[in-house]
PDB file of C-alpha atoms and ligand atoms in Angstrom:
ATOM      1  CA  UNK Q   1     -34.482 -16.513  13.748  1.00 87.00           C
ATOM      2  CA  UNK Q   2     -34.376 -19.234  11.013  1.00 95.00           C
ATOM      3  CA  UNK Q   3     -31.467 -18.133   8.076  1.00 98.00           C
ATOM      4  CA  UNK Q   4     -30.871 -19.122   5.010  1.00 98.00           C
ATOM      5  CA  UNK Q   5     -27.566 -18.781   2.843  1.00 98.00           C
ATOM      6  CA  UNK Q   6     -27.981 -17.749  -1.433  1.00 98.00           C
ATOM      7  CA  UNK Q   7     -24.197 -18.818  -2.898  1.00 99.00           C
ATOM      8  CA  UNK Q   8     -23.229 -18.132  -6.111  1.00 98.00           C
ATOM      9  CA  UNK Q   9     -19.760 -18.814  -7.912  1.00 98.00           C
ATOM     10  CA  UNK Q  10     -18.049 -17.782 -10.224  1.00 98.00           C
ATOM     11  CA  UNK Q  11     -19.272 -14.911 -12.649  1.00 98.00           C
ATOM     12  CA  UNK Q  12     -22.335 -14.489 -11.512  1.00 98.00           C
ATOM     13  CA  UNK Q  13     -21.144 -11.169  -9.696  1.00 98.00           C
ATOM     14  CA  UNK Q  14     -21.453 -10.078 -13.450  1.00 97.00           C
ATOM     15  CA  UNK Q  15     -25.100 -11.019 -13.542  1.00 98.00           C
ATOM     16  CA  UNK Q  16     -26.784  -8.475 -15.480  1.00 97.00           C
ATOM     17  CA  UNK Q  17     -23.756  -7.145 -17.910  1.00 97.00           C
ATOM     18  CA  UNK Q  18     -22.943 -11.299 -18.752  1.00 96.00           C
ATOM     19  CA  UNK Q  19     -24.613 -13.081 -21.487  1.00 96.00           C
ATOM     20  CA  UNK Q  20     -27.421 -10.754 -21.033  1.00 97.00           C
ATOM     21  CA  UNK Q  21     -29.082 -12.990 -24.536  1.00 95.00           C
ATOM     22  CA  UNK Q  22     -28.556 -16.040 -21.502  1.00 97.00           C
ATOM     23  CA  UNK Q  23     -28.564 -14.666 -17.808  1.00 97.00           C
ATOM     24  CA  UNK Q  24     -30.788 -11.658 -18.140  1.00 96.00           C
ATOM     25  CA  UNK Q  25     -30.984  -8.116 -17.615  1.00 97.00           C
ATOM     26  CA  UNK Q  26     -31.254  -8.748 -13.987  1.00 98.00           C
ATOM     27  CA  UNK Q  27     -28.543  -8.488 -11.093  1.00 98.00           C
ATOM     28  CA  UNK Q  28     -27.097 -11.065  -8.792  1.00 98.00           C
ATOM     29  CA  UNK Q  29     -28.562  -7.709  -6.067  1.00 98.00           C
ATOM     30  CA  UNK Q  30     -32.266  -8.982  -7.758  1.00 98.00           C
ATOM     31  CA  UNK Q  31     -32.211 -12.240  -7.848  1.00 98.00           C
ATOM     32  CA  UNK Q  32     -30.991 -12.340  -3.921  1.00 98.00           C
ATOM     33  CA  UNK Q  33     -34.167  -9.842  -3.581  1.00 98.00           C
ATOM     34  CA  UNK Q  34     -36.491 -12.387  -5.072  1.00 98.00           C
ATOM     35  CA  UNK Q  35     -35.811 -14.940  -2.465  1.00 98.00           C
ATOM     36  CA  UNK Q  36     -35.410 -12.481   0.646  1.00 98.00           C
ATOM     37  CA  UNK Q  37     -39.303 -11.272  -0.201  1.00 98.00           C
ATOM     38  CA  UNK Q  38     -40.413 -14.403  -0.598  1.00 97.00           C
ATOM     39  CA  UNK Q  39     -38.470 -15.677   3.209  1.00 98.00           C
ATOM     40  CA  UNK Q  40     -39.052 -12.386   4.666  1.00 97.00           C
ATOM     41  CA  UNK Q  41     -42.977 -13.586   4.083  1.00 95.00           C
ATOM     42  CA  UNK Q  42     -42.395 -16.453   6.343  1.00 94.00           C
ATOM     43  CA  UNK Q  43     -39.916 -14.169   8.963  1.00 95.00           C
ATOM     44  CA  UNK Q  44     -37.254 -15.907   7.407  1.00 97.00           C
ATOM     45  CA  UNK Q  45     -33.424 -14.241   7.180  1.00 98.00           C
ATOM     46  CA  UNK Q  46     -31.383 -14.357   4.115  1.00 98.00           C
ATOM     47  CA  UNK Q  47     -27.430 -13.972   3.778  1.00 98.00           C
ATOM     48  CA  UNK Q  48     -25.746 -13.654   0.715  1.00 98.00           C
ATOM     49  CA  UNK Q  49     -22.500 -14.565  -0.754  1.00 98.00           C
ATOM     50  CA  UNK Q  50     -20.607 -14.459  -4.084  1.00 98.00           C
ATOM     51  CA  UNK Q  51     -17.434 -15.938  -4.848  1.00 98.00           C
ATOM     52  CA  UNK Q  52     -15.314 -16.770  -8.116  1.00 98.00           C
ATOM     53  CA  UNK Q  53     -12.310 -19.448  -6.432  1.00 98.00           C
ATOM     54  CA  UNK Q  54     -14.005 -23.332  -5.578  1.00 98.00           C
ATOM     55  CA  UNK Q  55     -12.436 -23.669  -1.987  1.00 98.00           C
ATOM     56  CA  UNK Q  56     -13.603 -19.986  -0.866  1.00 98.00           C
ATOM     57  CA  UNK Q  57     -17.546 -21.484  -1.496  1.00 99.00           C
ATOM     58  CA  UNK Q  58     -16.162 -25.441   0.178  1.00 98.00           C
ATOM     59  CA  UNK Q  59     -15.548 -22.739   3.236  1.00 98.00           C
ATOM     60  CA  UNK Q  60     -19.105 -21.170   2.739  1.00 98.00           C
ATOM     61  CA  UNK Q  61     -20.696 -24.834   2.720  1.00 98.00           C
ATOM     62  CA  UNK Q  62     -19.133 -25.838   5.516  1.00 98.00           C
ATOM     63  CA  UNK Q  63     -19.437 -23.084   7.924  1.00 98.00           C
ATOM     64  CA  UNK Q  64     -23.497 -23.606   7.160  1.00 98.00           C
ATOM     65  CA  UNK Q  65     -23.771 -26.080   9.034  1.00 97.00           C
ATOM     66  CA  UNK Q  66     -25.485 -25.022  12.531  1.00 96.00           C
ATOM     67  CA  UNK Q  67     -26.114 -21.212  11.072  1.00 98.00           C
ATOM     68  CA  UNK Q  68     -28.221 -22.012   8.181  1.00 98.00           C
ATOM     69  CA  UNK Q  69     -31.748 -24.277   7.420  1.00 97.00           C
ATOM     70  CA  UNK Q  70     -31.081 -24.391   4.408  1.00 98.00           C
ATOM     71  CA  UNK Q  71     -29.117 -23.134   0.912  1.00 98.00           C
ATOM     72  CA  UNK Q  72     -29.720 -21.774  -2.252  1.00 98.00           C
ATOM     73  CA  UNK Q  73     -26.982 -22.816  -4.241  1.00 99.00           C
ATOM     74  CA  UNK Q  74     -26.041 -21.396  -8.292  1.00 98.00           C
ATOM     75  CA  UNK Q  75     -22.434 -23.126  -8.190  1.00 98.00           C
ATOM     76  CA  UNK Q  76     -21.893 -21.673 -12.054  1.00 98.00           C
ATOM     77  CA  UNK Q  77     -19.112 -23.638 -13.924  1.00 98.00           C
ATOM     78  CA  UNK Q  78     -17.987 -25.554 -10.813  1.00 98.00           C
ATOM     79  CA  UNK Q  79     -21.541 -27.561 -11.608  1.00 98.00           C
ATOM     80  CA  UNK Q  80     -19.984 -29.211 -13.800  1.00 98.00           C
ATOM     81  CA  UNK Q  81     -16.768 -30.293 -12.461  1.00 98.00           C
ATOM     82  CA  UNK Q  82     -16.469 -30.058  -8.635  1.00 98.00           C
ATOM     83  CA  UNK Q  83     -16.115 -32.746  -6.595  1.00 98.00           C
ATOM     84  CA  UNK Q  84     -14.870 -30.308  -3.926  1.00 98.00           C
ATOM     85  CA  UNK Q  85     -18.360 -28.959  -4.256  1.00 99.00           C
ATOM     86  CA  UNK Q  86     -19.876 -31.742  -3.739  1.00 98.00           C
ATOM     87  CA  UNK Q  87     -18.543 -33.528  -0.944  1.00 98.00           C
ATOM     88  CA  UNK Q  88     -18.426 -30.337   1.047  1.00 98.00           C
ATOM     89  CA  UNK Q  89     -22.501 -30.451   0.485  1.00 98.00           C
ATOM     90  CA  UNK Q  90     -22.376 -34.270   1.387  1.00 98.00           C
ATOM     91  CA  UNK Q  91     -20.438 -33.574   4.655  1.00 98.00           C
ATOM     92  CA  UNK Q  92     -23.318 -31.252   5.800  1.00 98.00           C
ATOM     93  CA  UNK Q  93     -27.138 -31.861   7.123  1.00 97.00           C
ATOM     94  CA  UNK Q  94     -28.467 -28.287   5.662  1.00 98.00           C
ATOM     95  CA  UNK Q  95     -30.373 -28.827   2.367  1.00 98.00           C
ATOM     96  CA  UNK Q  96     -28.901 -27.470  -0.417  1.00 98.00           C
ATOM     97  CA  UNK Q  97     -31.339 -26.832  -3.838  1.00 98.00           C
ATOM     98  CA  UNK Q  98     -29.728 -25.832  -6.987  1.00 98.00           C
ATOM     99  CA  UNK Q  99     -30.652 -23.187  -9.259  1.00 98.00           C
ATOM    100  CA  UNK Q 100     -28.954 -22.999 -13.272  1.00 98.00           C
ATOM    101  CA  UNK Q 101     -30.734 -19.046 -14.351  1.00 98.00           C
ATOM    102  CA  UNK Q 102     -30.751 -21.093 -17.626  1.00 98.00           C
ATOM    103  CA  UNK Q 103     -31.456 -24.075 -18.575  1.00 98.00           C
ATOM    104  CA  UNK Q 104     -28.585 -25.807 -18.829  1.00 98.00           C
ATOM    105  CA  UNK Q 105     -29.622 -28.514 -21.154  1.00 98.00           C
ATOM    106  CA  UNK Q 106     -30.592 -26.724 -23.791  1.00 97.00           C
ATOM    107  CA  UNK Q 107     -27.017 -25.390 -23.730  1.00 98.00           C
ATOM    108  CA  UNK Q 108     -23.691 -27.096 -24.835  1.00 97.00           C
ATOM    109  CA  UNK Q 109     -23.720 -30.826 -23.690  1.00 98.00           C
ATOM    110  CA  UNK Q 110     -21.173 -30.207 -21.137  1.00 97.00           C
ATOM    111  CA  UNK Q 111     -23.923 -28.428 -19.293  1.00 98.00           C
ATOM    112  CA  UNK Q 112     -25.754 -30.849 -19.314  1.00 98.00           C
ATOM    113  CA  UNK Q 113     -24.020 -33.555 -16.169  1.00 98.00           C
ATOM    114  CA  UNK Q 114     -24.008 -31.876 -12.791  1.00 98.00           C
ATOM    115  CA  UNK Q 115     -21.979 -33.236 -10.643  1.00 98.00           C
ATOM    116  CA  UNK Q 116     -23.493 -31.783  -7.612  1.00 98.00           C
ATOM    117  CA  UNK Q 117     -27.373 -32.642  -7.847  1.00 98.00           C
ATOM    118  CA  UNK Q 118     -26.944 -35.906  -7.386  1.00 98.00           C
ATOM    119  CA  UNK Q 119     -26.253 -34.510  -2.903  1.00 98.00           C
ATOM    120  CA  UNK Q 120     -28.917 -31.469  -3.488  1.00 98.00           C
ATOM    121  CA  UNK Q 121     -32.463 -31.658  -2.649  1.00 98.00           C
ATOM    122  CA  UNK Q 122     -33.636 -30.836  -5.730  1.00 98.00           C
ATOM    123  CA  UNK Q 123     -32.722 -28.873  -8.591  1.00 98.00           C
ATOM    124  CA  UNK Q 124     -34.392 -26.066 -10.432  1.00 98.00           C
ATOM    125  CA  UNK Q 125     -33.735 -25.223 -13.654  1.00 98.00           C
ATOM    126  CA  UNK Q 126     -34.398 -22.787 -16.900  1.00 98.00           C
ATOM    127  CA  UNK Q 127     -36.372 -20.072 -15.420  1.00 98.00           C
ATOM    128  CA  UNK Q 128     -33.911 -17.283 -14.489  1.00 98.00           C
ATOM    129  CA  UNK Q 129     -33.661 -15.088 -11.574  1.00 98.00           C
ATOM    130  CA  UNK Q 130     -37.392 -16.629 -10.807  1.00 98.00           C
ATOM    131  CA  UNK Q 131     -35.060 -19.772  -9.779  1.00 98.00           C
ATOM    132  CA  UNK Q 132     -34.212 -17.645  -6.447  1.00 98.00           C
ATOM    133  CA  UNK Q 133     -37.695 -17.382  -5.390  1.00 98.00           C
ATOM    134  CA  UNK Q 134     -38.809 -20.922  -6.284  1.00 98.00           C
ATOM    135  CA  UNK Q 135     -35.657 -22.537  -4.484  1.00 98.00           C
ATOM    136  CA  UNK Q 136     -36.544 -19.994  -1.538  1.00 98.00           C
ATOM    137  CA  UNK Q 137     -39.980 -21.574  -1.623  1.00 98.00           C
ATOM    138  CA  UNK Q 138     -39.028 -25.175  -1.868  1.00 97.00           C
ATOM    139  CA  UNK Q 139     -36.616 -24.860   1.233  1.00 97.00           C
ATOM    140  CA  UNK Q 140     -39.070 -22.993   3.644  1.00 97.00           C
ATOM    141  CA  UNK Q 141     -42.192 -25.625   3.116  1.00 95.00           C
ATOM    142  CA  UNK Q 142     -39.631 -28.596   3.373  1.00 94.00           C
ATOM    143  CA  UNK Q 143     -38.537 -26.816   6.476  1.00 92.00           C
ATOM    144  CA  UNK Q 144     -42.727 -26.127   7.940  1.00 88.00           C
ATOM    145  CA  UNK Q 145     -43.008 -30.134   6.912  1.00 88.00           C
ATOM    146  CA  UNK Q 146     -45.041 -29.107   3.661  1.00 73.00           C
ATOM    147  CA  UNK Q 147     -43.680 -31.873   1.450  1.00 61.00           C
TER     148      UNK Q 147
HETATM  149  C1  DHK M 201     -23.825 -20.329 -14.292  1.00 66.14           C
HETATM  150  C2  DHK M 201     -23.061 -20.452 -15.000  1.00 66.14           C
HETATM  151  O1  DHK M 201     -22.232 -19.348 -15.337  1.00 66.14           O
HETATM  152  C3  DHK M 201     -23.005 -21.755 -16.443  1.00 66.14           C
HETATM  153  O2  DHK M 201     -20.947 -21.962 -16.167  1.00 66.14           O
HETATM  154  C4  DHK M 201     -23.974 -23.068 -15.637  1.00 66.14           C
HETATM  155  C5  DHK M 201     -25.661 -21.603 -15.152  1.00 66.14           C
HETATM  156  C6  DHK M 201     -25.035 -22.243 -16.028  1.00 66.14           C
HETATM  157  C7  DHK M 201     -26.790 -20.457 -14.632  1.00 66.14           C
HETATM  158  O3  DHK M 201     -27.718 -21.095 -15.606  1.00 66.14           O
HETATM  159  O4  DHK M 201     -27.265 -19.915 -13.622  1.00 66.14           O
HETATM  160  O5  DHK M 201     -23.382 -24.374 -17.082  1.00 66.14           O
END
């Protein structure tokens, strides 16, 4: 059975309560459910992991090699700072799609730059939790050779 990993970084455990004007009222479980629904239709399983710790996210990326066909990754604040996460993504063959719930380009300038985007397969920004579903679809379509 093919599998995808939904990986979430710092403060995303607070989705639903955290700055709802920016991130909405949906929870992290809701986000994972959207990705899982799309994957299940294609017979693909979805696992999830969230951590507030950079090193734990790096561990999860390293351990994804050979276990997952793709990673849907919202690195949250580490997007803008983490060379360690970028190097971890570069070190594996598993494709990674970067997701942001908010449109980071409409926000503070420090959110406009992603350290990770250049080593990801693609980036989905600004569609709320729907981004998780879109990322699952993008990974699955590319696995199936349709793009
Ligand atoms: C989530 C965060 O926690 C921020 O640090 C990023 C991202 C944006 C999001 O929109 O999902 O800047």
